Amino acid sequence: MAKITTIGLDADDTLWHNERVFRLTHDRFCDLLSNYIDAACVEDRLLQVERKNLRLYGYGVKGFTLSLMETALELTDGAIDGRGMKQILAWSREMLSHPVEPLPHVRDALIALEDEFQLVLITKGDLFDQERKFAESGLADYFTGVEVVSEKTAASYQQIFERYGQGAERAVMVGNSMKSDVLPMLDAGGWAVHVPYEITWALELADDPENAERFRRISHLGELSTLLSDIRSRE
Amino acid sequence: MAKITTIGLDADDTLWHNERVFRLTHDRFCDLLSNYIDAACVEDRLLQVERKNLRLYGYGVKGFTLSLMETALELTDGAIDGRGMKQILAWSREMLSHPVEPLPHVRDALIALEDEFQLVLITKGDLFDQERKFAESGLADYFTGVEVVSEKTAASYQQIFERYGQGAERAVMVGNSMKSDVLPMLDAGGWAVHVPYEITWALELADDPENAERFRRISHLGELSTLLSDIRSRE
């Protein structure tokens, strides 16, 4: 089996906390709208609006903010006042300047791997915000490259791992999303390691792959080095 | 002098119309706010808000939309109603799905150059929207690569032209913005060709460079091929 040359790592909720910042805004949003309508229906409608808008906005905080505003205007039938709308804009600014907090074990894992492998950060979403978080994370020095893509597909993994290394077959992708980090990487012929985060956005959920020889799961990045030795022993 | 290997081309207002879509929204926005306040102050305040938000939102339609909303809420002191806010969201969706219309001479210019040079599209702004426009433009087949960056700097040009070709010294960057396409490319040691568009966003204005041997200006892309022959004759 060919030697592993490159490790791809997802960013949000793999290297640092992210989804809980969105959850906090979700909760605040439901509170805000409870002044106008039954809060129980807010969450569902927001998810529908987000799903509908993905093809127009892509991923990231700015698109999420526009979806919050659309949902608020729709569910209150335009009655939400200027103060409420300003509130939503303020949350958005807060999300976009939120301190970046690396997850436990991440730095040690990167230090353990950086000499032996090319490390590439692979993330989707808003280019500008992802670069900001990467710069603020204090982790940039461990990486050979950063690739922000609009969607994680088998084709995008193939292209990236050709660029950094010798193709997806000799690479491992590590991330918290089954839908984005695991399944398309397996389709590309590579290894995929799932590291679940405490919460997963509904639009990133997917079932485990069946009969996938190159699929693994670990509980945190501190287990990655041992797992890679195991994969390597099969090479 | 070393042989030119690569041509970088800006996208918005170099390959296709873009700024006039923003201008249309500007005009509609001033009309909308004229129901509340003196329209004369709208334009200035919007530009201030856009400038302030650049470091948070970066470039693109979604950030622009959030700046419109912030300006509207601020200038009307929160009095703009739900209908007005919905209107702004609708304009934003319209901008994000606006048909892409290549500028005159563009296709022929690309056909004339594609065999001899590596052509790379280099744009800043929203990754998702720029990829959408590139795909819809019908021009994708002429390009070797697409690079969406958060800001066009000498360093980003150096990196991109190392990747596609043999460095900035052997590359020409072509675009409508003095600030983004011309000045940083000259700093990187490359050739820069300015192709003015009919309107320029205030935040992209800059003076001509002084004593820049590698700076040229053409009036449309139909003149690029002849200009390159001229540059080449100096090699």
Short mmCIF file of C-alpha atoms in Angstrom, two decimals, chain B residues 19-100:
data_model
loop_
_atom_site.label_atom_id
_atom_site.label_comp_id
_atom_site.label_asym_id
_atom_site.label_seq_id
_atom_site.Cartn_x
_atom_site.Cartn_y
_atom_site.Cartn_z
CA GLU B 19 -20.10 47.43 -10.67
CA ARG B 20 -23.20 48.57 -12.51
CA VAL B 21 -25.22 45.94 -10.64
CA PHE B 22 -23.97 47.53 -7.40
CA ARG B 23 -24.78 51.01 -8.75
CA LEU B 24 -28.34 49.97 -9.51
CA THR B 25 -28.75 48.78 -5.92
CA HIS B 26 -27.17 52.01 -4.65
CA ASP B 27 -29.74 54.02 -6.59
CA ARG B 28 -32.63 51.93 -5.38
CA PHE B 29 -31.34 52.24 -1.84
CA CYS B 30 -31.19 56.04 -2.04
CA ASP B 31 -34.75 56.05 -3.37
CA LEU B 32 -35.93 53.84 -0.54
CA LEU B 33 -34.33 55.99 2.13
CA SER B 34 -35.59 59.21 0.56
CA ASN B 35 -38.94 58.26 2.13
CA TYR B 36 -37.33 58.79 5.52
CA ILE B 37 -34.45 61.24 5.24
CA ASP B 38 -32.58 63.63 2.98
CA ALA B 39 -31.21 61.41 0.21
CA ALA B 40 -28.09 63.53 -0.23
CA CYS B 41 -26.42 62.11 2.87
CA VAL B 42 -27.12 58.45 2.10
CA GLU B 43 -24.29 57.82 -0.35
CA ASP B 44 -21.58 59.24 1.91
CA ARG B 45 -22.75 57.41 4.98
CA LEU B 46 -23.02 54.11 3.09
CA LEU B 47 -19.44 54.45 1.90
CA GLN B 48 -18.27 55.13 5.45
CA VAL B 49 -20.12 52.05 6.72
CA GLU B 50 -18.71 49.91 3.89
CA ARG B 51 -15.18 51.08 4.63
CA LYS B 52 -15.55 50.41 8.36
CA ASN B 53 -16.98 46.93 7.71
CA LEU B 54 -14.36 45.80 5.18
CA ARG B 55 -12.09 44.43 7.92
CA LEU B 56 -15.01 42.37 9.23
CA TYR B 57 -16.92 41.37 6.10
CA GLY B 58 -14.32 41.47 3.32
CA TYR B 59 -15.58 42.07 -0.24
CA GLY B 60 -18.74 40.86 -1.93
CA VAL B 61 -22.50 41.09 -2.12
CA LYS B 62 -23.33 39.59 1.29
CA GLY B 63 -21.14 42.07 3.18
CA PHE B 64 -22.51 44.89 1.02
CA THR B 65 -26.07 43.84 1.93
CA LEU B 66 -25.25 43.86 5.64
CA SER B 67 -23.76 47.34 5.21
CA LEU B 68 -26.93 48.53 3.44
CA MET B 69 -29.02 47.26 6.34
CA GLU B 70 -26.78 48.86 8.93
CA THR B 71 -26.85 52.18 7.07
CA ALA B 72 -30.64 52.05 6.70
CA LEU B 73 -31.19 51.28 10.40
CA GLU B 74 -28.78 53.98 11.44
CA LEU B 75 -29.90 56.79 9.13
CA THR B 76 -33.61 56.21 9.85
CA ASP B 77 -32.89 55.73 13.54
CA GLY B 78 -34.46 52.28 13.37
CA ALA B 79 -37.65 53.56 11.74
CA ILE B 80 -37.25 51.71 8.43
CA ASP B 81 -40.07 49.19 8.30
CA GLY B 82 -40.12 45.46 7.59
CA ARG B 83 -41.11 46.08 4.02
CA GLY B 84 -37.99 48.18 3.43
CA MET B 85 -35.75 45.57 4.99
CA LYS B 86 -37.34 42.82 2.88
CA GLN B 87 -36.71 44.98 -0.15
CA ILE B 88 -32.99 45.12 0.63
CA LEU B 89 -32.85 41.33 1.05
CA ALA B 90 -34.59 40.91 -2.30
CA TRP B 91 -32.05 43.18 -4.06
CA SER B 92 -29.28 41.11 -2.54
CA ARG B 93 -30.75 37.87 -3.89
CA GLU B 94 -31.12 39.55 -7.26
CA MET B 95 -27.45 40.59 -7.25
CA LEU B 96 -26.37 37.07 -6.31
CA SER B 97 -28.25 35.52 -9.18
CA HIS B 98 -27.71 38.26 -11.74
CA PRO B 99 -26.84 36.96 -15.22
CA VAL B 100 -23.15 37.25 -16.00
#
